[in-house]
Each structure stands twice: as structure tokens, then as C-alpha cells.
């Protein structure tokens, strides 16, 4: 069984929305996908039989850095690269001093919370290390977003904890040439919750 969700409405100033589900009325909720504002439907495929599902949609807000263009060397993910410990890749908080901060939740100060100094360092043919300056005082996390060459919009490719300002991405094939940016974000209020219960699994 599949579930198709549809919604309407606008959220002024939002960067996008998240679609979430839970199997209990009070959660915990799990994020299914980050979707652009122009998207007004989502299909959740292959649901478990005889299970209740609860769905809601929430906007997220926050400023994004200036993008950087990255062009990786040609070639597949080599055996040597796969065996590397990639010590540069885990999310980290690098020390910062005397940094001006702002609130991502306050439209009047959100520009002061914009990440700056985004730098992309090519580590190998499929790996990029990103570093930036964190100016947000109350973010719920950071999104690393990319727009592959020929793409028409940015999409989140990694969700990071608050205060992170270093992260390594192992890229997909279509990300060899892409623009990247980071966004300090916070979630908005959820929509109404819709509920359904799946039936029995079909006989085979």
C-alpha cells in the first residue's frame, strides 16, 4: 500500500518544507523528505500492513550561505579511497573567536545568522570537505545543499547538528560538478495531522 499526501497554504519566508510520519499519535516523528516550497504532494510507498500512520508537514526557515562551485576529478570511487578512514569527513565544530551572531528564528536578525566563508576542499575524486563560519545563535541544525550541474534548484544532501562548521561529503555520480551551500535552519509549526491505518498484506 502507498499513501499520497497533498497540502495547500503558504509560509512567508520559509526555505522549504519537511514531510514527517509517525506510527504513534504523539510520535516520535521521522522526516521522510525535505521538499521545495513549490511541491504540494508526496507519495510514501510500500507501507507496512496493519499499521497506523500519522503524517504532518512543517516549514523550515533560515539563511543560506553564498554557493561555491565544485568540480571533482573524473573517475570512480577507487578501492584506495573506499579503504581510507576519511578522518576529515565526520561533522565537527571548529573553534571560532569573536564571531557576530544572529537568530535564525527572528526575521529582523536572520541575515546576521547567515553562514559565511564557505570553503570546499577536494579531498579525492569523490570526496569534498566543507568548512564555514557559524553565525547562528539558535539554529536547530545545518543543511548542506547542492545543485548538480543542470539542476534547477538546491536540495538538502546532509542534515547536521547545531554548531557544526566542518563536514565531509562522499559524492554521488551526478555531484561531480555541482554548486553547494550551507543553511542554518529552524523548524516551523506543524500542519494538522492526518491518520490512516493500512490493511492486511496482499496474498502472494
mmCIF file with all atom_site columns, C-alpha atoms in Angstrom:
data_model
loop_
_atom_site.group_PDB
_atom_site.id
_atom_site.type_symbol
_atom_site.label_atom_id
_atom_site.label_alt_id
_atom_site.label_comp_id
_atom_site.label_asym_id
_atom_site.label_entity_id
_atom_site.label_seq_id
_atom_site.pdbx_PDB_ins_code
_atom_site.Cartn_x
_atom_site.Cartn_y
_atom_site.Cartn_z
_atom_site.occupancy
_atom_site.B_iso_or_equiv
_atom_site.pdbx_formal_charge
_atom_site.auth_seq_id
_atom_site.auth_comp_id
_atom_site.auth_asym_id
_atom_site.auth_atom_id
_atom_site.pdbx_PDB_model_num
ATOM 1   C CA . UNK A 1 1   ? 0.000  0.000   0.000   1.00 0.00 ? 1   UNK A CA 1
ATOM 2   C CA . UNK A 1 2   ? 1.109  3.540   -0.780  1.00 0.00 ? 2   UNK A CA 1
ATOM 3   C CA . UNK A 1 3   ? -0.034 6.816   0.791   1.00 0.00 ? 3   UNK A CA 1
ATOM 4   C CA . UNK A 1 4   ? -0.245 10.048  -1.200  1.00 0.00 ? 4   UNK A CA 1
ATOM 5   C CA . UNK A 1 5   ? -0.252 13.289  0.773   1.00 0.00 ? 5   UNK A CA 1
ATOM 6   C CA . UNK A 1 6   ? -1.384 16.665  -0.583  1.00 0.00 ? 6   UNK A CA 1
ATOM 7   C CA . UNK A 1 7   ? -1.411 20.073  1.076   1.00 0.00 ? 7   UNK A CA 1
ATOM 8   C CA . UNK A 1 8   ? -2.069 23.747  0.441   1.00 0.00 ? 8   UNK A CA 1
ATOM 9   C CA . UNK A 1 9   ? -1.010 27.009  2.046   1.00 0.00 ? 9   UNK A CA 1
ATOM 10  C CA . UNK A 1 10  ? 1.988  29.310  2.141   1.00 0.00 ? 10  UNK A CA 1
ATOM 11  C CA . UNK A 1 11  ? 4.641  30.059  4.738   1.00 0.00 ? 11  UNK A CA 1
ATOM 12  C CA . UNK A 1 12  ? 6.142  33.518  4.134   1.00 0.00 ? 12  UNK A CA 1
ATOM 13  C CA . UNK A 1 13  ? 9.909  33.451  4.386   1.00 0.00 ? 13  UNK A CA 1
ATOM 14  C CA . UNK A 1 14  ? 10.172 29.657  4.539   1.00 0.00 ? 14  UNK A CA 1
ATOM 15  C CA . UNK A 1 15  ? 13.055 27.925  2.732   1.00 0.00 ? 15  UNK A CA 1
ATOM 16  C CA . UNK A 1 16  ? 11.179 24.658  2.230   1.00 0.00 ? 16  UNK A CA 1
ATOM 17  C CA . UNK A 1 17  ? 9.109  22.022  3.996   1.00 0.00 ? 17  UNK A CA 1
ATOM 18  C CA . UNK A 1 18  ? 9.623  18.675  5.655   1.00 0.00 ? 18  UNK A CA 1
ATOM 19  C CA . UNK A 1 19  ? 7.244  15.739  5.382   1.00 0.00 ? 19  UNK A CA 1
ATOM 20  C CA . UNK A 1 20  ? 7.145  13.605  8.539   1.00 0.00 ? 20  UNK A CA 1
ATOM 21  C CA . UNK A 1 21  ? 5.467  10.427  9.727   1.00 0.00 ? 21  UNK A CA 1
ATOM 22  C CA . UNK A 1 22  ? 4.971  8.513   12.964  1.00 0.00 ? 22  UNK A CA 1
ATOM 23  C CA . UNK A 1 23  ? 3.255  5.291   13.978  1.00 0.00 ? 23  UNK A CA 1
ATOM 24  C CA . UNK A 1 24  ? 2.016  6.695   17.315  1.00 0.00 ? 24  UNK A CA 1
ATOM 25  C CA . UNK A 1 25  ? -0.205 9.794   17.743  1.00 0.00 ? 25  UNK A CA 1
ATOM 26  C CA . UNK A 1 26  ? 2.427  11.657  19.790  1.00 0.00 ? 26  UNK A CA 1
ATOM 27  C CA . UNK A 1 27  ? 5.417  10.482  17.769  1.00 0.00 ? 27  UNK A CA 1
ATOM 28  C CA . UNK A 1 28  ? 8.333  10.317  17.601  1.00 0.00 ? 28  UNK A CA 1
ATOM 29  C CA . UNK A 1 29  ? 8.144  11.680  14.060  1.00 0.00 ? 29  UNK A CA 1
ATOM 30  C CA . UNK A 1 30  ? 10.613 10.720  11.349  1.00 0.00 ? 30  UNK A CA 1
ATOM 31  C CA . UNK A 1 31  ? 11.459 13.018  8.435   1.00 0.00 ? 31  UNK A CA 1
ATOM 32  C CA . UNK A 1 32  ? 10.650 11.438  5.099   1.00 0.00 ? 32  UNK A CA 1
ATOM 33  C CA . UNK A 1 33  ? 11.934 14.208  2.863   1.00 0.00 ? 33  UNK A CA 1
ATOM 34  C CA . UNK A 1 34  ? 12.856 17.873  2.607   1.00 0.00 ? 34  UNK A CA 1
ATOM 35  C CA . UNK A 1 35  ? 10.775 19.295  -0.242  1.00 0.00 ? 35  UNK A CA 1
ATOM 36  C CA . UNK A 1 36  ? 10.874 22.649  -2.077  1.00 0.00 ? 36  UNK A CA 1
ATOM 37  C CA . UNK A 1 37  ? 8.109  25.155  -1.429  1.00 0.00 ? 37  UNK A CA 1
ATOM 38  C CA . UNK A 1 38  ? 6.609  24.583  -4.862  1.00 0.00 ? 38  UNK A CA 1
ATOM 39  C CA . UNK A 1 39  ? 5.977  20.904  -4.135  1.00 0.00 ? 39  UNK A CA 1
ATOM 40  C CA . UNK A 1 40  ? 2.488  20.227  -2.755  1.00 0.00 ? 40  UNK A CA 1
ATOM 41  C CA . UNK A 1 41  ? 2.315  16.426  -2.665  1.00 0.00 ? 41  UNK A CA 1
ATOM 42  C CA . UNK A 1 42  ? 4.340  13.442  -1.524  1.00 0.00 ? 42  UNK A CA 1
ATOM 43  C CA . UNK A 1 43  ? 3.970  9.700   -2.081  1.00 0.00 ? 43  UNK A CA 1
ATOM 44  C CA . UNK A 1 44  ? 5.015  7.340   0.719   1.00 0.00 ? 44  UNK A CA 1
ATOM 45  C CA . UNK A 1 45  ? 5.380  3.887   -0.880  1.00 0.00 ? 45  UNK A CA 1
ATOM 46  C CA . UNK A 1 46  ? 5.265  0.313   0.414   1.00 0.00 ? 46  UNK A CA 1
ATOM 47  C CA . UNK A 1 47  ? 3.723  0.887   3.836   1.00 0.00 ? 47  UNK A CA 1
ATOM 48  C CA . UNK A 1 48  ? 3.740  -1.867  6.428   1.00 0.00 ? 48  UNK A CA 1
ATOM 49  C CA . UNK A 1 49  ? 0.416  -3.733  6.643   1.00 0.00 ? 49  UNK A CA 1
ATOM 50  C CA . UNK A 1 50  ? -1.909 -3.407  9.648   1.00 0.00 ? 50  UNK A CA 1
ATOM 51  C CA . UNK A 1 51  ? -0.050 -0.359  10.916  1.00 0.00 ? 51  UNK A CA 1
ATOM 52  C CA . UNK A 1 52  ? -1.293 3.146   11.861  1.00 0.00 ? 52  UNK A CA 1
ATOM 53  C CA . UNK A 1 53  ? 0.458  6.062   10.177  1.00 0.00 ? 53  UNK A CA 1
ATOM 54  C CA . UNK A 1 54  ? 0.350  9.729   11.194  1.00 0.00 ? 54  UNK A CA 1
ATOM 55  C CA . UNK A 1 55  ? 1.576  12.459  8.837   1.00 0.00 ? 55  UNK A CA 1
ATOM 56  C CA . UNK A 1 56  ? 2.288  16.166  9.085   1.00 0.00 ? 56  UNK A CA 1
ATOM 57  C CA . UNK A 1 57  ? 4.116  18.845  7.082   1.00 0.00 ? 57  UNK A CA 1
ATOM 58  C CA . UNK A 1 58  ? 6.305  21.577  8.601   1.00 0.00 ? 58  UNK A CA 1
ATOM 59  C CA . UNK A 1 59  ? 8.129  24.557  7.088   1.00 0.00 ? 59  UNK A CA 1
ATOM 60  C CA . UNK A 1 60  ? 11.762 25.254  7.840   1.00 0.00 ? 60  UNK A CA 1
ATOM 61  C CA . UNK A 1 61  ? 13.424 28.661  7.912   1.00 0.00 ? 61  UNK A CA 1
ATOM 62  C CA . UNK A 1 62  ? 16.903 30.094  7.894   1.00 0.00 ? 62  UNK A CA 1
ATOM 63  C CA . UNK A 1 63  ? 19.526 31.840  5.742   1.00 0.00 ? 63  UNK A CA 1
ATOM 64  C CA . UNK A 1 64  ? 21.867 30.089  3.323   1.00 0.00 ? 64  UNK A CA 1
ATOM 65  C CA . UNK A 1 65  ? 25.469 30.928  2.544   1.00 0.00 ? 65  UNK A CA 1
ATOM 66  C CA . UNK A 1 66  ? 26.735 32.060  -0.809  1.00 0.00 ? 66  UNK A CA 1
ATOM 67  C CA . UNK A 1 67  ? 27.195 28.966  -3.004  1.00 0.00 ? 67  UNK A CA 1
ATOM 68  C CA . UNK A 1 68  ? 30.532 27.559  -4.096  1.00 0.00 ? 68  UNK A CA 1
ATOM 69  C CA . UNK A 1 69  ? 31.093 25.687  -7.352  1.00 0.00 ? 69  UNK A CA 1
ATOM 70  C CA . UNK A 1 70  ? 32.929 22.364  -7.145  1.00 0.00 ? 70  UNK A CA 1
ATOM 71  C CA . UNK A 1 71  ? 34.378 20.279  -9.961  1.00 0.00 ? 71  UNK A CA 1
ATOM 72  C CA . UNK A 1 72  ? 35.735 16.883  -8.920  1.00 0.00 ? 72  UNK A CA 1
ATOM 73  C CA . UNK A 1 73  ? 38.301 14.879  -10.884 1.00 0.00 ? 73  UNK A CA 1
ATOM 74  C CA . UNK A 1 74  ? 36.963 12.263  -13.268 1.00 0.00 ? 74  UNK A CA 1
ATOM 75  C CA . UNK A 1 75  ? 36.900 8.656   -12.159 1.00 0.00 ? 75  UNK A CA 1
ATOM 76  C CA . UNK A 1 76  ? 35.015 6.223   -9.973  1.00 0.00 ? 76  UNK A CA 1
ATOM 77  C CA . UNK A 1 77  ? 35.344 5.709   -6.234  1.00 0.00 ? 77  UNK A CA 1
ATOM 78  C CA . UNK A 1 78  ? 38.628 3.783   -6.104  1.00 0.00 ? 78  UNK A CA 1
ATOM 79  C CA . UNK A 1 79  ? 39.444 0.868   -3.804  1.00 0.00 ? 79  UNK A CA 1
ATOM 80  C CA . UNK A 1 80  ? 42.063 3.030   -2.075  1.00 0.00 ? 80  UNK A CA 1
ATOM 81  C CA . UNK A 1 81  ? 39.524 5.779   -1.437  1.00 0.00 ? 81  UNK A CA 1
ATOM 82  C CA . UNK A 1 82  ? 36.994 3.275   -0.108  1.00 0.00 ? 82  UNK A CA 1
ATOM 83  C CA . UNK A 1 83  ? 39.544 1.894   2.364   1.00 0.00 ? 83  UNK A CA 1
ATOM 84  C CA . UNK A 1 84  ? 40.565 5.351   3.581   1.00 0.00 ? 84  UNK A CA 1
ATOM 85  C CA . UNK A 1 85  ? 39.474 6.187   7.126   1.00 0.00 ? 85  UNK A CA 1
ATOM 86  C CA . UNK A 1 86  ? 38.212 9.573   5.894   1.00 0.00 ? 86  UNK A CA 1
ATOM 87  C CA . UNK A 1 87  ? 39.210 11.256  9.148   1.00 0.00 ? 87  UNK A CA 1
ATOM 88  C CA . UNK A 1 88  ? 38.319 14.605  7.589   1.00 0.00 ? 88  UNK A CA 1
ATOM 89  C CA . UNK A 1 89  ? 34.691 13.651  6.931   1.00 0.00 ? 89  UNK A CA 1
ATOM 90  C CA . UNK A 1 90  ? 32.821 13.407  10.290  1.00 0.00 ? 90  UNK A CA 1
ATOM 91  C CA . UNK A 1 91  ? 30.888 16.526  11.360  1.00 0.00 ? 91  UNK A CA 1
ATOM 92  C CA . UNK A 1 92  ? 32.964 18.748  13.626  1.00 0.00 ? 92  UNK A CA 1
ATOM 93  C CA . UNK A 1 93  ? 32.777 22.036  15.467  1.00 0.00 ? 93  UNK A CA 1
ATOM 94  C CA . UNK A 1 94  ? 35.889 24.068  14.736  1.00 0.00 ? 94  UNK A CA 1
ATOM 95  C CA . UNK A 1 95  ? 36.836 26.769  17.184  1.00 0.00 ? 95  UNK A CA 1
ATOM 96  C CA . UNK A 1 96  ? 35.698 30.301  16.343  1.00 0.00 ? 96  UNK A CA 1
ATOM 97  C CA . UNK A 1 97  ? 36.520 33.570  18.081  1.00 0.00 ? 97  UNK A CA 1
ATOM 98  C CA . UNK A 1 98  ? 34.808 36.971  18.103  1.00 0.00 ? 98  UNK A CA 1
ATOM 99  C CA . UNK A 1 99  ? 32.037 35.967  15.696  1.00 0.00 ? 99  UNK A CA 1
ATOM 100 C CA . UNK A 1 100 ? 28.908 38.078  15.365  1.00 0.00 ? 100 UNK A CA 1
ATOM 101 C CA . UNK A 1 101 ? 25.733 36.005  15.699  1.00 0.00 ? 101 UNK A CA 1
ATOM 102 C CA . UNK A 1 102 ? 22.042 36.369  14.957  1.00 0.00 ? 102 UNK A CA 1
ATOM 103 C CA . UNK A 1 103 ? 18.803 34.441  15.415  1.00 0.00 ? 103 UNK A CA 1
ATOM 104 C CA . UNK A 1 104 ? 17.507 32.284  12.574  1.00 0.00 ? 104 UNK A CA 1
ATOM 105 C CA . UNK A 1 105 ? 14.052 32.479  14.190  1.00 0.00 ? 105 UNK A CA 1
ATOM 106 C CA . UNK A 1 106 ? 13.817 36.270  14.022  1.00 0.00 ? 106 UNK A CA 1
ATOM 107 C CA . UNK A 1 107 ? 13.323 37.684  10.511  1.00 0.00 ? 107 UNK A CA 1
ATOM 108 C CA . UNK A 1 108 ? 14.777 41.003  11.630  1.00 0.00 ? 108 UNK A CA 1
ATOM 109 C CA . UNK A 1 109 ? 18.122 39.429  12.556  1.00 0.00 ? 109 UNK A CA 1
ATOM 110 C CA . UNK A 1 110 ? 18.218 36.367  10.306  1.00 0.00 ? 110 UNK A CA 1
ATOM 111 C CA . UNK A 1 111 ? 20.688 37.968  7.897   1.00 0.00 ? 111 UNK A CA 1
ATOM 112 C CA . UNK A 1 112 ? 23.216 38.182  10.741  1.00 0.00 ? 112 UNK A CA 1
ATOM 113 C CA . UNK A 1 113 ? 22.896 34.402  11.165  1.00 0.00 ? 113 UNK A CA 1
ATOM 114 C CA . UNK A 1 114 ? 23.907 33.677  7.556   1.00 0.00 ? 114 UNK A CA 1
ATOM 115 C CA . UNK A 1 115 ? 26.872 31.268  7.322   1.00 0.00 ? 115 UNK A CA 1
ATOM 116 C CA . UNK A 1 116 ? 29.939 32.904  5.771   1.00 0.00 ? 116 UNK A CA 1
ATOM 117 C CA . UNK A 1 117 ? 33.298 31.835  4.403   1.00 0.00 ? 117 UNK A CA 1
ATOM 118 C CA . UNK A 1 118 ? 32.079 28.551  2.925   1.00 0.00 ? 118 UNK A CA 1
ATOM 119 C CA . UNK A 1 119 ? 35.096 26.678  1.566   1.00 0.00 ? 119 UNK A CA 1
ATOM 120 C CA . UNK A 1 120 ? 35.085 23.414  -0.387  1.00 0.00 ? 120 UNK A CA 1
ATOM 121 C CA . UNK A 1 121 ? 38.305 21.391  -0.374  1.00 0.00 ? 121 UNK A CA 1
ATOM 122 C CA . UNK A 1 122 ? 38.525 18.465  -2.803  1.00 0.00 ? 122 UNK A CA 1
ATOM 123 C CA . UNK A 1 123 ? 39.940 15.521  -0.818  1.00 0.00 ? 123 UNK A CA 1
ATOM 124 C CA . UNK A 1 124 ? 39.802 12.914  -3.594  1.00 0.00 ? 124 UNK A CA 1
ATOM 125 C CA . UNK A 1 125 ? 37.824 12.101  -6.733  1.00 0.00 ? 125 UNK A CA 1
ATOM 126 C CA . UNK A 1 126 ? 34.594 11.600  -4.750  1.00 0.00 ? 126 UNK A CA 1
ATOM 127 C CA . UNK A 1 127 ? 35.163 13.499  -1.523  1.00 0.00 ? 127 UNK A CA 1
ATOM 128 C CA . UNK A 1 128 ? 34.775 17.141  -0.523  1.00 0.00 ? 128 UNK A CA 1
ATOM 129 C CA . UNK A 1 129 ? 35.395 18.739  2.862   1.00 0.00 ? 129 UNK A CA 1
ATOM 130 C CA . UNK A 1 130 ? 33.299 21.813  3.622   1.00 0.00 ? 130 UNK A CA 1
ATOM 131 C CA . UNK A 1 131 ? 34.109 24.392  6.290   1.00 0.00 ? 131 UNK A CA 1
ATOM 132 C CA . UNK A 1 132 ? 32.309 27.620  7.160   1.00 0.00 ? 132 UNK A CA 1
ATOM 133 C CA . UNK A 1 133 ? 31.795 30.217  9.861   1.00 0.00 ? 133 UNK A CA 1
ATOM 134 C CA . UNK A 1 134 ? 28.761 29.649  12.079  1.00 0.00 ? 134 UNK A CA 1
ATOM 135 C CA . UNK A 1 135 ? 26.914 32.894  12.869  1.00 0.00 ? 135 UNK A CA 1
ATOM 136 C CA . UNK A 1 136 ? 23.644 31.409  14.149  1.00 0.00 ? 136 UNK A CA 1
ATOM 137 C CA . UNK A 1 137 ? 22.802 31.612  17.838  1.00 0.00 ? 137 UNK A CA 1
ATOM 138 C CA . UNK A 1 138 ? 19.732 29.365  17.931  1.00 0.00 ? 138 UNK A CA 1
ATOM 139 C CA . UNK A 1 139 ? 19.750 27.075  14.897  1.00 0.00 ? 139 UNK A CA 1
ATOM 140 C CA . UNK A 1 140 ? 18.273 23.596  15.156  1.00 0.00 ? 140 UNK A CA 1
ATOM 141 C CA . UNK A 1 141 ? 20.869 22.383  12.697  1.00 0.00 ? 141 UNK A CA 1
ATOM 142 C CA . UNK A 1 142 ? 22.601 22.947  9.394   1.00 0.00 ? 142 UNK A CA 1
ATOM 143 C CA . UNK A 1 143 ? 21.655 21.734  5.951   1.00 0.00 ? 143 UNK A CA 1
ATOM 144 C CA . UNK A 1 144 ? 24.281 21.097  3.297   1.00 0.00 ? 144 UNK A CA 1
ATOM 145 C CA . UNK A 1 145 ? 22.518 21.688  -0.012  1.00 0.00 ? 145 UNK A CA 1
ATOM 146 C CA . UNK A 1 146 ? 23.631 21.031  -3.570  1.00 0.00 ? 146 UNK A CA 1
ATOM 147 C CA . UNK A 1 147 ? 22.520 21.835  -7.093  1.00 0.00 ? 147 UNK A CA 1
ATOM 148 C CA . UNK A 1 148 ? 24.100 19.386  -9.573  1.00 0.00 ? 148 UNK A CA 1
ATOM 149 C CA . UNK A 1 149 ? 25.136 20.799  -12.922 1.00 0.00 ? 149 UNK A CA 1
ATOM 150 C CA . UNK A 1 150 ? 21.979 21.252  -14.991 1.00 0.00 ? 150 UNK A CA 1
ATOM 151 C CA . UNK A 1 151 ? 19.718 21.159  -11.924 1.00 0.00 ? 151 UNK A CA 1
ATOM 152 C CA . UNK A 1 152 ? 17.077 23.817  -11.369 1.00 0.00 ? 152 UNK A CA 1
ATOM 153 C CA . UNK A 1 153 ? 17.113 24.068  -7.581  1.00 0.00 ? 153 UNK A CA 1
ATOM 154 C CA . UNK A 1 154 ? 19.149 23.321  -4.473  1.00 0.00 ? 154 UNK A CA 1
ATOM 155 C CA . UNK A 1 155 ? 18.274 20.255  -2.381  1.00 0.00 ? 155 UNK A CA 1
ATOM 156 C CA . UNK A 1 156 ? 19.487 19.111  1.044   1.00 0.00 ? 156 UNK A CA 1
ATOM 157 C CA . UNK A 1 157 ? 22.061 16.316  0.886   1.00 0.00 ? 157 UNK A CA 1
ATOM 158 C CA . UNK A 1 158 ? 23.082 16.268  4.569   1.00 0.00 ? 158 UNK A CA 1
ATOM 159 C CA . UNK A 1 159 ? 21.433 17.306  7.846   1.00 0.00 ? 159 UNK A CA 1
ATOM 160 C CA . UNK A 1 160 ? 23.882 18.334  10.568  1.00 0.00 ? 160 UNK A CA 1
ATOM 161 C CA . UNK A 1 161 ? 23.610 19.162  14.266  1.00 0.00 ? 161 UNK A CA 1
ATOM 162 C CA . UNK A 1 162 ? 23.739 22.722  15.650  1.00 0.00 ? 162 UNK A CA 1
ATOM 163 C CA . UNK A 1 163 ? 27.157 24.415  15.833  1.00 0.00 ? 163 UNK A CA 1
ATOM 164 C CA . UNK A 1 164 ? 28.734 22.158  13.186  1.00 0.00 ? 164 UNK A CA 1
ATOM 165 C CA . UNK A 1 165 ? 31.035 24.026  10.799  1.00 0.00 ? 165 UNK A CA 1
ATOM 166 C CA . UNK A 1 166 ? 33.079 21.243  9.184   1.00 0.00 ? 166 UNK A CA 1
ATOM 167 C CA . UNK A 1 167 ? 31.757 18.257  7.243   1.00 0.00 ? 167 UNK A CA 1
ATOM 168 C CA . UNK A 1 168 ? 32.986 15.874  4.556   1.00 0.00 ? 168 UNK A CA 1
ATOM 169 C CA . UNK A 1 169 ? 30.689 14.657  1.780   1.00 0.00 ? 169 UNK A CA 1
ATOM 170 C CA . UNK A 1 170 ? 31.200 11.499  -0.263  1.00 0.00 ? 170 UNK A CA 1
ATOM 171 C CA . UNK A 1 171 ? 29.518 12.436  -3.522  1.00 0.00 ? 171 UNK A CA 1
ATOM 172 C CA . UNK A 1 172 ? 27.215 10.659  -5.928  1.00 0.00 ? 172 UNK A CA 1
ATOM 173 C CA . UNK A 1 173 ? 27.998 10.356  -9.628  1.00 0.00 ? 173 UNK A CA 1
ATOM 174 C CA . UNK A 1 174 ? 25.768 13.303  -10.574 1.00 0.00 ? 174 UNK A CA 1
ATOM 175 C CA . UNK A 1 175 ? 27.523 15.512  -7.997  1.00 0.00 ? 175 UNK A CA 1
ATOM 176 C CA . UNK A 1 176 ? 30.915 15.549  -9.753  1.00 0.00 ? 176 UNK A CA 1
ATOM 177 C CA . UNK A 1 177 ? 30.092 19.098  -10.848 1.00 0.00 ? 177 UNK A CA 1
ATOM 178 C CA . UNK A 1 178 ? 27.724 20.966  -8.562  1.00 0.00 ? 178 UNK A CA 1
ATOM 179 C CA . UNK A 1 179 ? 27.111 24.119  -6.565  1.00 0.00 ? 179 UNK A CA 1
ATOM 180 C CA . UNK A 1 180 ? 26.981 23.754  -2.776  1.00 0.00 ? 180 UNK A CA 1
ATOM 181 C CA . UNK A 1 181 ? 25.799 25.946  0.082   1.00 0.00 ? 181 UNK A CA 1
ATOM 182 C CA . UNK A 1 182 ? 25.015 25.577  3.793   1.00 0.00 ? 182 UNK A CA 1
ATOM 183 C CA . UNK A 1 183 ? 21.926 26.786  5.612   1.00 0.00 ? 183 UNK A CA 1
ATOM 184 C CA . UNK A 1 184 ? 21.381 27.419  9.308   1.00 0.00 ? 184 UNK A CA 1
ATOM 185 C CA . UNK A 1 185 ? 17.783 26.387  9.929   1.00 0.00 ? 185 UNK A CA 1
ATOM 186 C CA . UNK A 1 186 ? 14.966 26.033  12.403  1.00 0.00 ? 186 UNK A CA 1
ATOM 187 C CA . UNK A 1 187 ? 11.630 24.260  12.024  1.00 0.00 ? 187 UNK A CA 1
ATOM 188 C CA . UNK A 1 188 ? 8.264  25.999  12.000  1.00 0.00 ? 188 UNK A CA 1
ATOM 189 C CA . UNK A 1 189 ? 4.911  24.840  13.326  1.00 0.00 ? 189 UNK A CA 1
ATOM 190 C CA . UNK A 1 190 ? 3.465  21.612  12.025  1.00 0.00 ? 190 UNK A CA 1
ATOM 191 C CA . UNK A 1 191 ? 0.328  21.260  9.943   1.00 0.00 ? 191 UNK A CA 1
ATOM 192 C CA . UNK A 1 192 ? -2.701 19.337  11.089  1.00 0.00 ? 192 UNK A CA 1
ATOM 193 C CA . UNK A 1 193 ? -2.012 15.604  11.466  1.00 0.00 ? 193 UNK A CA 1
ATOM 194 C CA . UNK A 1 194 ? -3.650 13.104  9.121   1.00 0.00 ? 194 UNK A CA 1
ATOM 195 C CA . UNK A 1 195 ? -4.099 9.470   10.105  1.00 0.00 ? 195 UNK A CA 1
ATOM 196 C CA . UNK A 1 196 ? -4.577 6.241   8.221   1.00 0.00 ? 196 UNK A CA 1
ATOM 197 C CA . UNK A 1 197 ? -4.284 2.541   9.025   1.00 0.00 ? 197 UNK A CA 1
ATOM 198 C CA . UNK A 1 198 ? -3.125 0.085   6.429   1.00 0.00 ? 198 UNK A CA 1
ATOM 199 C CA . UNK A 1 199 ? -4.982 -3.119  5.738   1.00 0.00 ? 199 UNK A CA 1
ATOM 200 C CA . UNK A 1 200 ? -3.736 -6.689  5.513   1.00 0.00 ? 200 UNK A CA 1
ATOM 201 C CA . UNK A 1 201 ? -0.852 -7.576  3.233   1.00 0.00 ? 201 UNK A CA 1
ATOM 202 C CA . UNK A 1 202 ? -1.992 -8.995  -0.132  1.00 0.00 ? 202 UNK A CA 1
ATOM 203 C CA . UNK A 1 203 ? -1.680 -12.754 -0.573  1.00 0.00 ? 203 UNK A CA 1
ATOM 204 C CA . UNK A 1 204 ? 1.103  -13.989 -2.832  1.00 0.00 ? 204 UNK A CA 1
#
